[in-house]
Amino acid sequence: MKAPKTKRAKATVDPSPTRAQDLASALVDRAYPGLACVVCKQVSRTRDSLYTHFKKDHKGVKAYKCVDSTCTQKFSTLQGLTYHLSMAHTLKQHGDRIEIVASTRAPPQARKNGLSAPLSETLKMHYSENKCPKCGDTFDNKTLAKNHIVAAHPKEKLFFCFIAKCPHTVGFASLAGLSYHLSQHH
């Protein structure tokens, strides 16, 4: 008579987002321990009160650097840093140690507009986010430039493809429209 077969448990690696988020959260807790503000060193009683303090007193300050030495990203919240680590980097746990194995995203300048780095640089040479391409006015930030273009030059297509022999000769109403065109056709 044959002995009944027993099933052996398979060793599996859990690639689920929850696992990546747990590892990222643990890595952030190690990199930014305690309840002291990284900007002014004020000590809070809880993580929530630290978050509230930072949001109120240091709004917009990106004080939390990515813990990967090759990454230049900075964040205004620990939650943002945790999300970034779980999505942009591959994390592995070795006992108590968590290490960043690889970065899964392109450099920020390449992914910002969906373009390759060389094409992105060429776009910057032709158009500035802070300058009106029609009248040449320069603004403190890109939002003010966009508002100016919409108000002063309504329905005008001021951004043109600069790639030689591109069949798309009609301009684009925004720099984002031109960027999309470049990412899809060049």
XYZ file of N, CA and C in Angstrom, residues 66-173:
324
model
N 15.305 61.400 -0.590
C 15.251 59.967 -0.833
C 16.498 59.337 -0.224
N 16.322 58.175 0.390
C 17.438 57.516 1.071
C 18.392 56.802 0.114
N 18.036 56.721 -1.163
C 18.945 56.166 -2.164
C 19.943 57.263 -2.541
N 21.217 57.001 -2.365
C 22.244 58.016 -2.610
C 22.315 58.449 -4.077
N 21.795 57.639 -4.994
C 21.832 57.999 -6.415
C 20.595 58.768 -6.863
N 19.614 58.903 -5.983
C 18.354 59.570 -6.323
C 18.361 60.999 -5.779
N 17.871 61.928 -6.569
C 17.870 63.335 -6.171
C 16.505 63.841 -5.710
N 15.528 62.972 -5.626
C 14.176 63.385 -5.262
C 14.100 63.838 -3.802
N 13.261 64.851 -3.557
C 12.991 65.352 -2.206
C 11.484 65.492 -2.045
N 11.028 65.385 -0.796
C 9.592 65.388 -0.533
C 9.256 66.258 0.668
N 8.030 66.761 0.688
C 7.582 67.594 1.803
C 6.912 66.767 2.892
N 6.643 65.491 2.617
C 6.041 64.624 3.641
C 6.744 63.272 3.661
N 6.698 62.639 4.816
C 7.232 61.279 4.931
C 6.397 60.309 4.099
N 5.098 60.592 4.013
C 4.216 59.748 3.216
C 4.616 59.791 1.737
N 4.966 60.978 1.256
C 5.404 61.125 -0.132
C 6.694 60.363 -0.390
N 7.618 60.451 0.563
C 8.877 59.719 0.441
C 8.632 58.217 0.464
N 7.757 57.767 1.352
C 7.435 56.337 1.445
C 6.836 55.833 0.131
N 5.894 56.583 -0.418
C 5.271 56.207 -1.690
C 6.321 56.137 -2.791
N 7.181 57.154 -2.847
C 8.243 57.195 -3.853
C 9.132 55.956 -3.761
N 9.570 55.631 -2.551
C 10.441 54.464 -2.375
C 9.761 53.178 -2.832
N 8.475 53.043 -2.514
C 7.763 51.805 -2.875
C 7.496 51.704 -4.377
N 7.399 52.839 -5.058
C 7.079 52.822 -6.482
C 8.299 52.980 -7.397
N 9.292 53.742 -6.964
C 10.416 54.072 -7.846
C 11.646 53.217 -7.616
N 11.696 52.493 -6.509
C 12.878 51.700 -6.187
C 12.468 50.266 -5.849
N 13.369 49.348 -6.118
C 13.144 47.960 -5.743
C 13.851 47.725 -4.414
N 13.084 47.312 -3.403
C 13.620 47.112 -2.060
C 13.671 45.624 -1.744
N 14.715 45.211 -1.035
C 14.863 43.823 -0.618
C 15.240 43.793 0.848
N 14.705 42.802 1.547
C 15.018 42.649 2.957
C 15.953 41.458 3.153
N 17.010 41.692 3.904
C 17.968 40.650 4.263
C 18.047 40.638 5.783
N 17.269 39.784 6.417
C 17.214 39.772 7.879
C 16.626 41.078 8.379
N 17.384 41.807 9.184
C 16.927 43.102 9.698
C 17.259 44.258 8.758
N 18.073 43.990 7.767
C 18.533 45.028 6.859
C 17.622 45.150 5.640
N 17.335 46.384 5.241
C 16.564 46.640 4.018
C 17.489 47.409 3.087
N 17.610 46.929 1.866
C 18.479 47.639 0.933
C 17.732 47.970 -0.352
N 18.204 49.029 -0.988
C 17.646 49.433 -2.278
C 18.460 48.720 -3.346
N 17.798 47.842 -4.078
C 18.468 47.008 -5.072
C 18.580 47.732 -6.403
N 17.521 48.423 -6.792
C 17.521 49.090 -8.094
C 16.540 50.236 -8.105
N 16.794 51.161 -8.993
C 15.864 52.251 -9.242
C 15.123 51.885 -10.510
N 13.788 51.941 -10.464
C 13.000 51.475 -11.606
C 12.506 52.599 -12.496
N 12.858 53.833 -12.165
C 12.377 54.946 -12.967
C 13.531 55.702 -13.598
N 13.208 56.410 -14.647
C 14.191 57.233 -15.336
C 14.493 58.463 -14.498
N 15.540 59.198 -14.818
C 15.829 60.436 -14.095
C 14.641 61.393 -14.175
N 14.447 62.252 -13.167
C 13.282 63.136 -13.127
C 13.083 63.965 -14.389
N 14.161 64.506 -14.990
C 13.986 65.340 -16.168
C 13.435 64.549 -17.346
N 13.709 63.260 -17.421
C 13.225 62.458 -18.544
C 11.770 62.068 -18.367
N 11.323 61.815 -17.148
C 9.954 61.356 -16.978
C 8.974 62.497 -16.737
N 9.484 63.698 -16.452
C 8.614 64.827 -16.152
C 7.610 65.067 -17.275
N 8.078 65.031 -18.522
C 7.197 65.282 -19.647
C 7.083 64.079 -20.580
N 7.583 62.930 -20.153
C 7.488 61.718 -20.947
C 8.479 61.646 -22.091
N 9.476 62.507 -22.081
C 10.443 62.564 -23.173
C 11.779 61.962 -22.752
N 12.544 61.549 -23.736
C 13.909 61.103 -23.453
C 14.700 62.319 -22.982
N 15.786 62.092 -22.286
C 16.593 63.199 -21.764
C 17.084 64.137 -22.880
N 17.613 63.622 -24.010
C 18.072 64.536 -25.067
C 16.936 65.374 -25.673
N 15.780 64.743 -25.882
C 14.644 65.470 -26.447
C 14.125 66.505 -25.458
N 14.135 66.157 -24.182
C 13.722 67.088 -23.132
C 14.642 68.307 -23.104
N 15.943 68.082 -23.243
C 16.909 69.187 -23.264
C 16.698 70.076 -24.491
N 16.429 69.467 -25.634
C 16.177 70.237 -26.850
C 14.917 71.092 -26.692
N 13.903 70.521 -26.064
C 12.672 71.272 -25.803
C 12.966 72.484 -24.924
N 13.789 72.302 -23.899
C 14.160 73.412 -23.004
C 14.928 74.494 -23.760
N 15.718 74.094 -24.756
C 16.470 75.076 -25.549
C 15.539 75.933 -26.393
N 14.429 75.334 -26.863
C 13.494 76.062 -27.720
C 12.456 76.865 -26.944
N 11.988 76.315 -25.824
C 10.923 76.955 -25.061
C 11.234 76.927 -23.562
N 10.966 78.032 -22.889
C 11.111 78.092 -21.437
C 9.720 78.022 -20.819
N 9.599 77.300 -19.712
C 8.300 77.204 -19.029
C 7.871 78.550 -18.456
N 8.819 79.464 -18.242
C 8.520 80.743 -17.590
C 8.460 81.924 -18.563
N 8.495 81.659 -19.857
C 8.551 82.744 -20.845
C 7.470 82.577 -21.900
N 6.824 83.679 -22.246
C 5.810 83.659 -23.297
C 6.527 83.596 -24.646
N 6.206 82.601 -25.488
C 6.890 82.480 -26.769
C 6.494 83.564 -27.784
N 5.376 84.252 -27.550
C 4.931 85.270 -28.498
C 5.524 86.642 -28.185
N 5.312 87.115 -26.954
C 5.757 88.471 -26.629
C 7.076 88.510 -25.865
N 7.554 87.350 -25.432
C 8.856 87.298 -24.769
C 8.861 87.681 -23.303
N 7.687 87.969 -22.728
C 7.632 88.308 -21.300
C 8.093 87.118 -20.467
N 8.862 87.393 -19.415
C 9.346 86.351 -18.519
C 8.630 86.473 -17.185
N 8.319 85.323 -16.581
C 7.548 85.276 -15.335
C 8.309 84.518 -14.259
N 7.915 84.748 -12.998
C 8.594 84.125 -11.862
C 8.416 82.607 -11.832
N 7.301 82.120 -12.358
C 7.080 80.667 -12.375
C 6.214 80.292 -13.568
N 6.128 78.986 -13.822
C 5.418 78.525 -15.019
C 3.913 78.755 -14.938
N 3.346 78.778 -13.731
C 1.910 79.015 -13.589
C 1.554 80.424 -14.043
N 2.369 81.399 -13.647
C 2.123 82.774 -14.087
C 2.272 82.888 -15.604
N 3.242 82.168 -16.175
C 3.421 82.189 -17.632
C 2.199 81.589 -18.329
N 1.703 80.457 -17.819
C 0.512 79.828 -18.410
C -0.690 80.767 -18.331
N -0.877 81.399 -17.157
C -2.001 82.332 -16.987
C -1.900 83.491 -17.964
N -0.704 84.011 -18.178
C -0.487 85.102 -19.131
C -0.864 84.661 -20.541
N -0.388 83.485 -20.947
C -0.642 82.991 -22.309
C -2.144 82.838 -22.550
N -2.852 82.294 -21.568
C -4.304 82.107 -21.701
C -5.020 83.449 -21.778
N -4.601 84.421 -20.950
C -5.275 85.727 -20.907
C -4.885 86.634 -22.076
N -3.597 86.713 -22.387
C -3.121 87.656 -23.403
C -3.199 87.108 -24.826
N -3.145 85.807 -24.979
C -3.134 85.211 -26.318
C -4.154 84.065 -26.394
N -5.435 84.360 -26.151
C -6.437 83.286 -26.114
C -6.568 82.572 -27.459
N -6.682 81.270 -27.365
C -6.899 80.396 -28.519
C -5.791 80.450 -29.570
N -4.633 81.014 -29.215
C -3.511 81.040 -30.154
C -2.640 79.810 -29.928
N -2.120 79.277 -31.012
C -1.232 78.117 -30.929
C 0.198 78.621 -31.076
N 0.870 78.753 -29.923
C 2.174 79.409 -29.885
C 3.368 78.455 -29.835
N 3.106 77.185 -29.645
C 4.200 76.216 -29.497
C 4.234 75.307 -30.725
N 5.363 75.320 -31.434
C 5.489 74.564 -32.677
C 6.554 73.482 -32.557
N 6.331 72.382 -33.250
C 7.291 71.282 -33.252
C 8.562 71.742 -33.972
N 9.687 71.501 -33.346
C 10.969 71.948 -33.878
C 11.749 70.824 -34.565
N 11.149 69.641 -34.670
C 11.801 68.511 -35.330
C 11.712 68.712 -36.847
N 12.847 68.615 -37.524
C 12.891 68.827 -38.974
C 11.984 67.831 -39.693
N 11.285 68.326 -40.692
C 10.398 67.526 -41.542
C 9.238 66.886 -40.793
N 8.851 67.454 -39.658
C 7.674 66.943 -38.939
C 6.429 67.338 -39.730
N 5.546 66.390 -40.022
C 4.356 66.711 -40.808
C 3.324 67.550 -40.038
N 3.480 67.644 -38.728
C 2.530 68.413 -37.926
C 2.969 69.877 -37.913
N 2.387 70.668 -38.801
C 2.797 72.066 -38.932
C 1.943 73.023 -38.111
N 0.797 72.548 -37.636
C -0.064 73.379 -36.799
C 0.543 73.427 -35.405
N 0.520 74.583 -34.773
C 1.096 74.728 -33.441
C 0.231 74.113 -32.359
N 0.699 74.240 -31.142
C -0.010 73.722 -29.973
C -0.320 74.871 -29.032
N -1.423 74.764 -28.328
C -1.857 75.827 -27.421
C -1.033 75.868 -26.139
